Coordinates of C-alpha atoms in Angstrom, one line a residue:
N1 CA -14.5 3.0 -18.4
F2 CA -15.5 1.7 -15.0
D3 CA -14.5 3.0 -11.6
N4 CA -14.1 0.8 -8.6
K5 CA -17.5 1.6 -7.2
G6 CA -19.3 0.8 -10.5
I7 CA -17.6 -2.6 -10.8
S8 CA -18.2 -3.5 -7.1
K9 CA -22.0 -3.0 -7.6
S10 CA -22.0 -5.5 -10.5
P11 CA -20.4 -8.8 -9.6
F12 CA -21.3 -10.3 -13.0
L13 CA -19.5 -7.5 -14.8
Y14 CA -16.5 -7.8 -12.4
N15 CA -16.2 -11.5 -13.0
L16 CA -16.6 -11.1 -16.7
L17 CA -13.8 -8.6 -17.0
N18 CA -11.6 -10.9 -14.9
K19 CA -12.3 -13.9 -17.2
L20 CA -11.7 -11.8 -20.3
A21 CA -8.3 -10.6 -18.9
T22 CA -7.4 -14.3 -18.2
L23 CA -8.3 -15.3 -21.7
L24 CA -6.1 -12.5 -23.2
D25 CA -3.2 -13.2 -20.9
P26 CA -1.2 -15.4 -23.4
L27 CA -1.5 -12.7 -26.1
Y28 CA -0.5 -9.9 -23.7
F29 CA 2.5 -12.0 -22.6
I30 CA 3.7 -12.6 -26.2
L31 CA 3.3 -9.0 -27.2
S32 CA 5.0 -7.7 -24.0
K33 CA 8.0 -10.1 -24.5
L34 CA 8.5 -9.1 -28.1
T35 CA 8.4 -5.4 -27.1
L36 CA 10.8 -5.8 -24.2
L37 CA 13.3 -7.8 -26.4
K38 CA 13.4 -4.9 -28.9
A39 CA 14.0 -2.2 -26.3
D40 CA 17.3 -0.5 -25.8
H41 CA 16.7 -0.2 -22.1
V42 CA 14.0 -1.5 -19.8
I43 CA 13.0 0.1 -16.5
A44 CA 12.0 -2.1 -13.6
L45 CA 10.2 -0.8 -10.5
N46 CA 12.1 -3.0 -8.1
H47 CA 14.4 -6.1 -7.9
V48 CA 11.5 -8.5 -8.2
A49 CA 10.5 -7.0 -11.5
K50 CA 14.1 -7.1 -12.6
R51 CA 14.3 -10.8 -12.0
E52 CA 11.0 -11.3 -13.9
L53 CA 12.4 -9.4 -16.8
M54 CA 15.6 -11.5 -16.8
S55 CA 13.5 -14.6 -16.8
F56 CA 12.0 -13.4 -20.1
G57 CA 15.5 -13.3 -21.6
I58 CA 16.2 -9.6 -21.1
S59 CA 19.9 -8.9 -20.6
E60 CA 20.7 -7.7 -17.1
N61 CA 22.8 -4.8 -18.4
K62 CA 19.7 -3.5 -20.3
I63 CA 17.6 -3.3 -17.1
K64 CA 17.6 -0.2 -14.9
I65 CA 15.7 -0.1 -11.6
I66 CA 13.8 3.2 -11.1
P67 CA 10.9 3.2 -8.7
F68 CA 7.7 5.3 -9.0
G69 CA 7.9 8.6 -7.3
I70 CA 5.8 10.9 -5.3
D71 CA 4.9 14.6 -5.2
L72 CA 6.1 15.6 -1.8
K73 CA 4.3 19.0 -2.0
K74 CA 1.0 17.1 -2.1
F75 CA 1.9 14.5 0.4
S76 CA 3.4 16.7 3.1
F77 CA 4.8 15.5 6.4
T78 CA 2.6 15.8 9.5
P79 CA 4.4 15.4 12.9
Y80 CA 3.0 12.6 15.2
N81 CA 2.5 15.0 18.1
K82 CA 0.1 17.0 15.9
K83 CA -2.3 14.0 15.5
N84 CA -5.6 13.5 17.3
K85 CA -4.8 12.6 20.9
K86 CA -8.2 11.2 21.9
E87 CA -8.2 8.2 19.5
F88 CA -5.5 6.2 17.6
R89 CA -6.4 6.2 13.9
L90 CA -5.4 3.3 11.7
L91 CA -5.7 3.5 7.9
V92 CA -6.0 0.7 5.3
L93 CA -6.3 1.4 1.6
G94 CA -7.0 -0.8 -1.4
H95 CA -9.5 -2.4 -3.8
L96 CA -11.6 -4.6 -1.4
T97 CA -10.8 -8.1 -2.7
K98 CA -9.6 -11.2 -1.0
R99 CA -6.0 -10.5 -2.0
K100 CA -5.9 -7.3 0.1
G101 CA -6.5 -9.2 3.3
V102 CA -8.6 -6.5 4.9
E103 CA -10.6 -9.1 6.9
L104 CA -7.4 -9.9 8.7
V105 CA -7.0 -6.2 9.7
I106 CA -10.5 -6.2 11.1
K107 CA -9.9 -9.4 13.1
A108 CA -6.7 -7.8 14.5
L109 CA -8.7 -4.7 15.5
K110 CA -11.0 -6.9 17.5
N111 CA -8.0 -7.9 19.7
V112 CA -6.6 -4.4 19.9
V113 CA -9.7 -2.8 21.3
V114 CA -9.5 -5.0 24.4
D115 CA -6.6 -2.9 25.6
H116 CA -7.2 0.2 23.5
P117 CA -10.9 1.0 23.0
E118 CA -9.9 4.4 21.7
V119 CA -8.6 2.9 18.4
H120 CA -10.4 3.6 15.1
L121 CA -10.0 2.0 11.6
T122 CA -10.7 3.9 8.4
V123 CA -11.0 1.7 5.2
I124 CA -10.5 3.5 1.9
G125 CA -11.5 1.7 -1.2
D126 CA -14.3 -0.2 -2.8
G127 CA -14.7 -3.7 -4.3
P128 CA -16.6 -6.9 -4.3
N129 CA -15.8 -7.8 -0.7
R130 CA -17.0 -4.6 0.9
Q131 CA -20.4 -5.9 2.1
E132 CA -18.7 -9.0 3.5
L133 CA -16.2 -6.8 5.4
E134 CA -18.9 -4.5 6.8
E135 CA -20.9 -7.6 8.0
L136 CA -17.7 -8.9 9.7
T137 CA -17.2 -5.7 11.7
N138 CA -20.8 -5.9 12.9
N139 CA -20.5 -9.6 13.7
L140 CA -17.4 -8.8 15.8
D141 CA -19.3 -6.0 17.4
I142 CA -16.8 -3.3 16.3
G143 CA -18.9 -1.7 13.6
K144 CA -18.7 1.7 15.4
L145 CA -14.9 1.6 15.3
V146 CA -14.6 1.1 11.6
T147 CA -15.5 3.6 8.9
F148 CA -15.8 2.5 5.3
V149 CA -15.1 5.6 3.2
G150 CA -15.3 4.0 -0.3
F151 CA -13.4 5.1 -3.3
V152 CA -11.3 8.2 -2.9
N153 CA -9.6 10.0 -5.8
Y154 CA -5.8 9.9 -5.5
N155 CA -5.6 13.7 -5.4
R156 CA -7.7 13.7 -2.2
L157 CA -5.8 10.9 -0.3
A158 CA -3.2 13.1 1.4
K159 CA -5.6 14.3 4.1
H160 CA -6.5 10.8 5.1
Y161 CA -2.9 9.9 5.5
Q162 CA -2.2 13.0 7.5
D163 CA -5.1 12.4 9.9
A164 CA -4.0 8.8 10.6
H165 CA -1.5 7.5 13.1
A166 CA -0.4 4.4 11.2
L167 CA -0.9 2.6 7.9
V168 CA -1.8 -1.1 8.2
S169 CA -1.9 -3.8 5.5
M170 CA -2.3 -7.5 5.4
S171 CA -2.1 -7.7 1.6
R172 CA -1.4 -11.2 0.3
A173 CA 0.5 -10.0 -2.8
E174 CA 1.8 -6.7 -4.1
S175 CA 4.2 -6.2 -7.0
W176 CA 4.6 -2.6 -5.9
G177 CA 3.5 -0.6 -2.9
Q178 CA 2.7 3.0 -3.7
V179 CA 0.5 3.2 -0.6
Y180 CA 3.5 2.6 1.6
I181 CA 5.4 5.4 -0.1
D182 CA 2.4 7.8 0.1
A183 CA 2.0 7.0 3.8
M184 CA 5.7 7.3 4.6
A185 CA 5.8 10.7 2.9
C186 CA 3.2 11.9 5.4
G187 CA 5.1 10.5 8.3
L188 CA 3.2 7.4 9.0
P189 CA 4.7 4.3 10.5
I190 CA 3.8 1.2 8.5
I191 CA 2.7 -2.2 9.8
T192 CA 2.3 -4.6 6.9
S193 CA 2.5 -8.2 5.9
K194 CA 5.5 -9.4 3.9
N195 CA 5.1 -9.3 0.2
D196 CA 7.1 -8.3 -2.9
G197 CA 6.1 -4.7 -2.6
S198 CA 6.6 -4.2 1.1
N199 CA 9.8 -6.1 1.2
E200 CA 11.4 -3.6 -1.2
I201 CA 10.1 -0.5 0.5
V202 CA 9.6 -1.0 4.3
I203 CA 12.6 -1.8 6.5
D204 CA 11.5 -3.7 9.6
S205 CA 11.9 -1.8 12.9
K206 CA 13.0 1.3 11.0
F207 CA 9.8 2.5 9.3
G208 CA 7.5 0.2 11.1
Y209 CA 7.0 -3.6 11.1
L210 CA 6.9 -6.4 8.6
I211 CA 4.9 -9.4 9.8
E212 CA 4.2 -12.8 8.4
Q213 CA 1.3 -13.5 5.9
E214 CA -2.0 -14.2 7.6
D215 CA -0.6 -13.4 11.1
Y216 CA -3.4 -11.1 12.3
L217 CA -2.5 -11.8 15.9
G218 CA 1.0 -10.5 15.2
L219 CA -0.6 -7.4 13.6
S220 CA -2.6 -6.9 16.8
R221 CA 0.6 -7.1 18.9
K222 CA 2.5 -4.6 16.8
I223 CA -0.4 -2.1 16.8
N224 CA -0.6 -2.3 20.6
H225 CA 3.1 -1.8 20.8
L226 CA 3.0 1.3 18.6
I227 CA 0.1 2.7 20.6
N228 CA 2.0 2.1 23.9
H229 CA 5.2 3.8 22.5
P230 CA 4.3 7.1 20.8
K231 CA 8.0 8.1 20.8
L232 CA 8.8 5.0 18.7
A233 CA 6.0 5.9 16.3
T234 CA 7.4 9.3 16.0
E235 CA 10.9 7.9 15.1
F236 CA 9.4 5.6 12.6
G237 CA 7.5 8.4 10.9
L238 CA 10.5 10.7 10.7
A239 CA 12.7 8.0 9.3
A240 CA 10.1 7.0 6.8
R241 CA 9.8 10.6 5.5
Q242 CA 13.6 10.9 5.2
E243 CA 13.6 7.7 3.1
V244 CA 11.0 9.0 0.8
E245 CA 12.8 12.3 0.3
K246 CA 16.0 10.4 -0.5
K247 CA 14.6 7.7 -2.9
Y248 CA 11.2 8.6 -4.2
D249 CA 10.9 12.4 -4.6
W250 CA 9.9 12.8 -8.3
D251 CA 11.9 16.0 -8.8
K252 CA 15.1 15.3 -6.9
A253 CA 15.4 11.5 -6.9
V254 CA 13.4 9.8 -9.7
I255 CA 13.2 12.1 -12.8
P256 CA 17.0 12.7 -12.7
Q257 CA 17.5 9.0 -13.2
Y258 CA 15.2 9.0 -16.2
I259 CA 17.1 11.9 -17.7
E260 CA 20.5 10.2 -17.1
L261 CA 19.3 7.0 -18.7
Y262 CA 17.9 8.7 -21.7
S263 CA 21.0 10.9 -22.1
S264 CA 23.2 7.8 -22.1

């Protein structure tokens, strides 16, 4: 077993594992398709996954959409007015690869600090692009405004969400978006690029903002707008928490759907 930190320190090993996975893809595809075709029911995380399953030849009436859930006792709500008032804290999470687009968040931050020097970005995660991203912050002369935390165990993430004012993401592709749900449970407004995961979870101008891929200038503008309108950030956070309670609470929303499907 290799954790994210171990892989990031060995680019050769990281690339080798990626190549092996690519070589085995056709076999995985065949085995997966045979398994799915034999199933009585198939659970999809979202509508995108459902469409993929149907393209495999899975009958639509066999597919049930049930998302991943969250333990709301661990990811508790923190009111916006209880946050640090001396600096505006942004949070980005993910394996530090090109796909996550963290370099775009850093470029956006460079623009934000012109009007809001009190902003700070925390980057949680590790990966092959970490050194490149650290060098970018120094080249842009914002190194002191960015903290690279590295890998954090999932059980310890809640505090980072609760300390932040907003979650930001410029991910180029997400099939699911657990980080959005985790952040929303803690009352964070979300500012993210449009992708399959965010499009299913984040409602624009209700829980935060959806922006176009690669548009880091748009990200800058939305961050500035949120900083300038704390009441709006509060409303986004409250609405986000209510959405999670309604749709993603393991005990009250998700598990009952599994039980109902199994019983049927």
